[in-house]
PDB file of C-alpha atoms in Angstrom:
ATOM      1  CA  UNK A  28      -0.052   0.128  -0.089  1.00 60.00           C
ATOM      2  CA  UNK A  29       1.043   2.572  -1.398  1.00 92.00           C
ATOM      3  CA  UNK A  30       0.188   6.019   0.484  1.00 96.00           C
ATOM      4  CA  UNK A  31      -0.150   9.491  -0.214  1.00 97.00           C
ATOM      5  CA  UNK A  32      -0.535  12.875   0.870  1.00 98.00           C
ATOM      6  CA  UNK A  33      -1.974  15.984   0.162  1.00 98.00           C
ATOM      7  CA  UNK A  34      -2.287  19.491   2.061  1.00 98.00           C
ATOM      8  CA  UNK A  35      -4.811  21.542   1.880  1.00 98.00           C
ATOM      9  CA  UNK A  36      -3.966  25.477   3.035  1.00 98.00           C
ATOM     10  CA  UNK A  37      -5.837  27.901   1.033  1.00 97.00           C
ATOM     11  CA  UNK A  38      -8.052  28.855   4.215  1.00 98.00           C
ATOM     12  CA  UNK A  39      -6.312  31.146   6.540  1.00 98.00           C
ATOM     13  CA  UNK A  40      -7.216  34.344   8.969  1.00 98.00           C
ATOM     14  CA  UNK A  41      -5.862  37.146   8.690  1.00 98.00           C
ATOM     15  CA  UNK A  42      -5.014  40.869  10.582  1.00 98.00           C
ATOM     16  CA  UNK A  43      -6.083  44.024   7.635  1.00 98.00           C
ATOM     17  CA  UNK A  44      -3.017  45.773   9.620  1.00 97.00           C
ATOM     18  CA  UNK A  45      -0.270  44.969  11.838  1.00 97.00           C
ATOM     19  CA  UNK A  46       2.870  46.345  12.150  1.00 96.00           C
ATOM     20  CA  UNK A  47       1.979  48.421   9.433  1.00 96.00           C
ATOM     21  CA  UNK A  48       1.949  44.699   7.014  1.00 97.00           C
ATOM     22  CA  UNK A  49      -0.842  45.179   5.193  1.00 98.00           C
ATOM     23  CA  UNK A  50      -3.146  40.610   5.673  1.00 98.00           C
ATOM     24  CA  UNK A  51      -0.610  39.336   7.901  1.00 98.00           C
ATOM     25  CA  UNK A  52      -1.815  35.889   8.120  1.00 98.00           C
ATOM     26  CA  UNK A  53      -2.006  34.266  11.371  1.00 98.00           C
ATOM     27  CA  UNK A  54      -4.445  31.543  11.216  1.00 98.00           C
ATOM     28  CA  UNK A  55      -4.727  28.374   8.378  1.00 98.00           C
ATOM     29  CA  UNK A  56      -7.181  26.256   8.223  1.00 98.00           C
ATOM     30  CA  UNK A  57      -5.457  23.211   6.711  1.00 98.00           C
ATOM     31  CA  UNK A  58      -6.796  19.460   5.752  1.00 98.00           C
ATOM     32  CA  UNK A  59      -4.299  16.782   5.200  1.00 98.00           C
ATOM     33  CA  UNK A  60      -5.836  14.344   3.168  1.00 98.00           C
ATOM     34  CA  UNK A  61      -4.145  10.814   2.975  1.00 98.00           C
ATOM     35  CA  UNK A  62      -4.346   8.345  -0.332  1.00 98.00           C
ATOM     36  CA  UNK A  63      -3.895   4.939  -0.794  1.00 97.00           C
ATOM     37  CA  UNK A  64      -2.947   5.217  -4.605  1.00 94.00           C
ATOM     38  CA  UNK A  65      -3.033   1.425  -4.396  1.00 93.00           C
ATOM     39  CA  UNK A  66      -5.959   0.215  -2.669  1.00 92.00           C
ATOM     40  CA  UNK A  67      -9.554   0.989  -3.880  1.00 93.00           C
ATOM     41  CA  UNK A  68     -13.183   0.145  -2.906  1.00 91.00           C
ATOM     42  CA  UNK A  69     -15.797  -1.273  -4.145  1.00 90.00           C
ATOM     43  CA  UNK A  70     -17.092   2.037  -6.416  1.00 94.00           C
ATOM     44  CA  UNK A  71     -13.167   1.655  -8.341  1.00 94.00           C
ATOM     45  CA  UNK A  72     -11.622   5.169  -6.051  1.00 95.00           C
ATOM     46  CA  UNK A  73      -8.877   4.580  -3.879  1.00 96.00           C
ATOM     47  CA  UNK A  74      -9.274   4.530   0.120  1.00 97.00           C
ATOM     48  CA  UNK A  75      -8.954   8.390   1.487  1.00 97.00           C
ATOM     49  CA  UNK A  76      -8.400   9.215   5.432  1.00 98.00           C
ATOM     50  CA  UNK A  77      -8.617  13.322   6.049  1.00 98.00           C
ATOM     51  CA  UNK A  78      -7.817  15.331   9.058  1.00 98.00           C
ATOM     52  CA  UNK A  79      -7.823  18.647   9.278  1.00 98.00           C
ATOM     53  CA  UNK A  80      -8.119  21.234  12.530  1.00 98.00           C
ATOM     54  CA  UNK A  81      -6.269  24.609  11.853  1.00 98.00           C
ATOM     55  CA  UNK A  82      -2.751  26.143  13.139  1.00 98.00           C
ATOM     56  CA  UNK A  83      -2.652  29.837  14.591  1.00 98.00           C
ATOM     57  CA  UNK A  84       1.095  30.875  13.034  1.00 98.00           C
ATOM     58  CA  UNK A  85       3.622  33.333  15.664  1.00 96.00           C
ATOM     59  CA  UNK A  86       3.194  37.078  14.091  1.00 97.00           C
ATOM     60  CA  UNK A  87       5.249  39.042  17.024  1.00 96.00           C
ATOM     61  CA  UNK A  88       8.458  38.826  14.436  1.00 96.00           C
ATOM     62  CA  UNK A  89       7.472  40.273  11.209  1.00 97.00           C
ATOM     63  CA  UNK A  90      11.531  41.422   9.789  1.00 95.00           C
ATOM     64  CA  UNK A  91      10.571  37.972   6.428  1.00 94.00           C
ATOM     65  CA  UNK A  92       7.177  38.796   6.061  1.00 96.00           C
ATOM     66  CA  UNK A  93       5.483  37.619   2.539  1.00 97.00           C
ATOM     67  CA  UNK A  94       2.872  39.714   1.358  1.00 96.00           C
ATOM     68  CA  UNK A  95      -0.421  38.253   0.315  1.00 97.00           C
ATOM     69  CA  UNK A  96      -0.572  38.834  -2.636  1.00 97.00           C
ATOM     70  CA  UNK A  97       2.804  36.485  -3.296  1.00 97.00           C
ATOM     71  CA  UNK A  98       1.991  33.855  -0.796  1.00 97.00           C
ATOM     72  CA  UNK A  99       1.459  30.139  -2.354  1.00 98.00           C
ATOM     73  CA  UNK A 100       0.179  26.692  -0.258  1.00 97.00           C
ATOM     74  CA  UNK A 101       3.717  25.716  -0.639  1.00 98.00           C
ATOM     75  CA  UNK A 102       5.097  28.807   1.711  1.00 98.00           C
ATOM     76  CA  UNK A 103       1.815  28.254   3.718  1.00 98.00           C
ATOM     77  CA  UNK A 104       1.925  24.563   3.801  1.00 98.00           C
ATOM     78  CA  UNK A 105       5.946  24.932   5.878  1.00 98.00           C
ATOM     79  CA  UNK A 106       4.352  27.601   8.214  1.00 98.00           C
ATOM     80  CA  UNK A 107       1.804  24.863   9.214  1.00 98.00           C
ATOM     81  CA  UNK A 108       4.313  21.763   9.593  1.00 98.00           C
ATOM     82  CA  UNK A 109       6.729  23.705  11.340  1.00 97.00           C
ATOM     83  CA  UNK A 110       4.855  24.904  13.825  1.00 97.00           C
ATOM     84  CA  UNK A 111       2.428  21.526  14.206  1.00 97.00           C
ATOM     85  CA  UNK A 112       6.429  20.095  14.798  1.00 97.00           C
ATOM     86  CA  UNK A 113       7.381  16.902  12.326  1.00 97.00           C
ATOM     87  CA  UNK A 114       6.993  14.421  14.780  1.00 98.00           C
ATOM     88  CA  UNK A 115       2.839  15.860  15.695  1.00 98.00           C
ATOM     89  CA  UNK A 116       2.970  15.058  11.426  1.00 98.00           C
ATOM     90  CA  UNK A 117       4.404  12.329  11.796  1.00 98.00           C
ATOM     91  CA  UNK A 118       1.121  10.962  13.927  1.00 98.00           C
ATOM     92  CA  UNK A 119      -1.093  12.350  11.772  1.00 98.00           C
ATOM     93  CA  UNK A 120       0.220  10.770   9.322  1.00 98.00           C
ATOM     94  CA  UNK A 121       0.519   7.514  10.881  1.00 98.00           C
ATOM     95  CA  UNK A 122      -3.477   7.932  12.501  1.00 98.00           C
ATOM     96  CA  UNK A 123      -4.511   8.084   7.759  1.00 98.00           C
ATOM     97  CA  UNK A 124      -2.901   4.823   7.342  1.00 97.00           C
ATOM     98  CA  UNK A 125      -3.695   2.995  10.416  1.00 97.00           C
ATOM     99  CA  UNK A 126      -7.724   4.708   9.213  1.00 97.00           C
ATOM    100  CA  UNK A 127      -6.693   3.877   5.809  1.00 97.00           C
ATOM    101  CA  UNK A 128      -6.192   0.141   7.269  1.00 96.00           C
ATOM    102  CA  UNK A 129      -8.455  -0.184   8.328  1.00 95.00           C
ATOM    103  CA  UNK A 130     -11.097   0.443   5.829  1.00 94.00           C
ATOM    104  CA  UNK A 131      -9.802  -2.242   3.583  1.00 94.00           C
ATOM    105  CA  UNK A 132      -9.478  -4.461   5.790  1.00 94.00           C
ATOM    106  CA  UNK A 133     -11.805  -3.599   8.817  1.00 93.00           C
ATOM    107  CA  UNK A 134     -11.793  -4.535  12.564  1.00 94.00           C
ATOM    108  CA  UNK A 135     -15.606  -4.329  13.006  1.00 93.00           C
ATOM    109  CA  UNK A 136     -18.660  -3.869  11.069  1.00 90.00           C
ATOM    110  CA  UNK A 137     -22.140  -2.412  12.012  1.00 93.00           C
ATOM    111  CA  UNK A 138     -25.215  -5.097  10.204  1.00 95.00           C
ATOM    112  CA  UNK A 139     -29.164  -3.991  10.575  1.00 97.00           C
ATOM    113  CA  UNK A 140     -30.899  -7.028  11.734  1.00 97.00           C
ATOM    114  CA  UNK A 141     -33.908  -6.222   8.879  1.00 91.00           C
TER     115      UNK A 141
END
């Protein structure tokens, strides 16, 4: 099973102005999606699992400020991963892997008696 991970960090909260800077990003709403590119469900779709949250960013030092118009997903993802720490990101990915494994081989199934 080969699993790939995709970040969506396109929604952010900004301060309209802070320390004479405009549109200062202080919070990122993120979604991390794991996709199994080997195994498929009964409809032929790849198994996926998703985790989401928001991450506050330290805006106390804006000496390396990036203008909002110059931001891209890779830059914002880097901020989020750094704020979360690599251990947390690794743990999140491990958890998503486990969710996909349970989808592929469930240990429990809910059924209705008719």
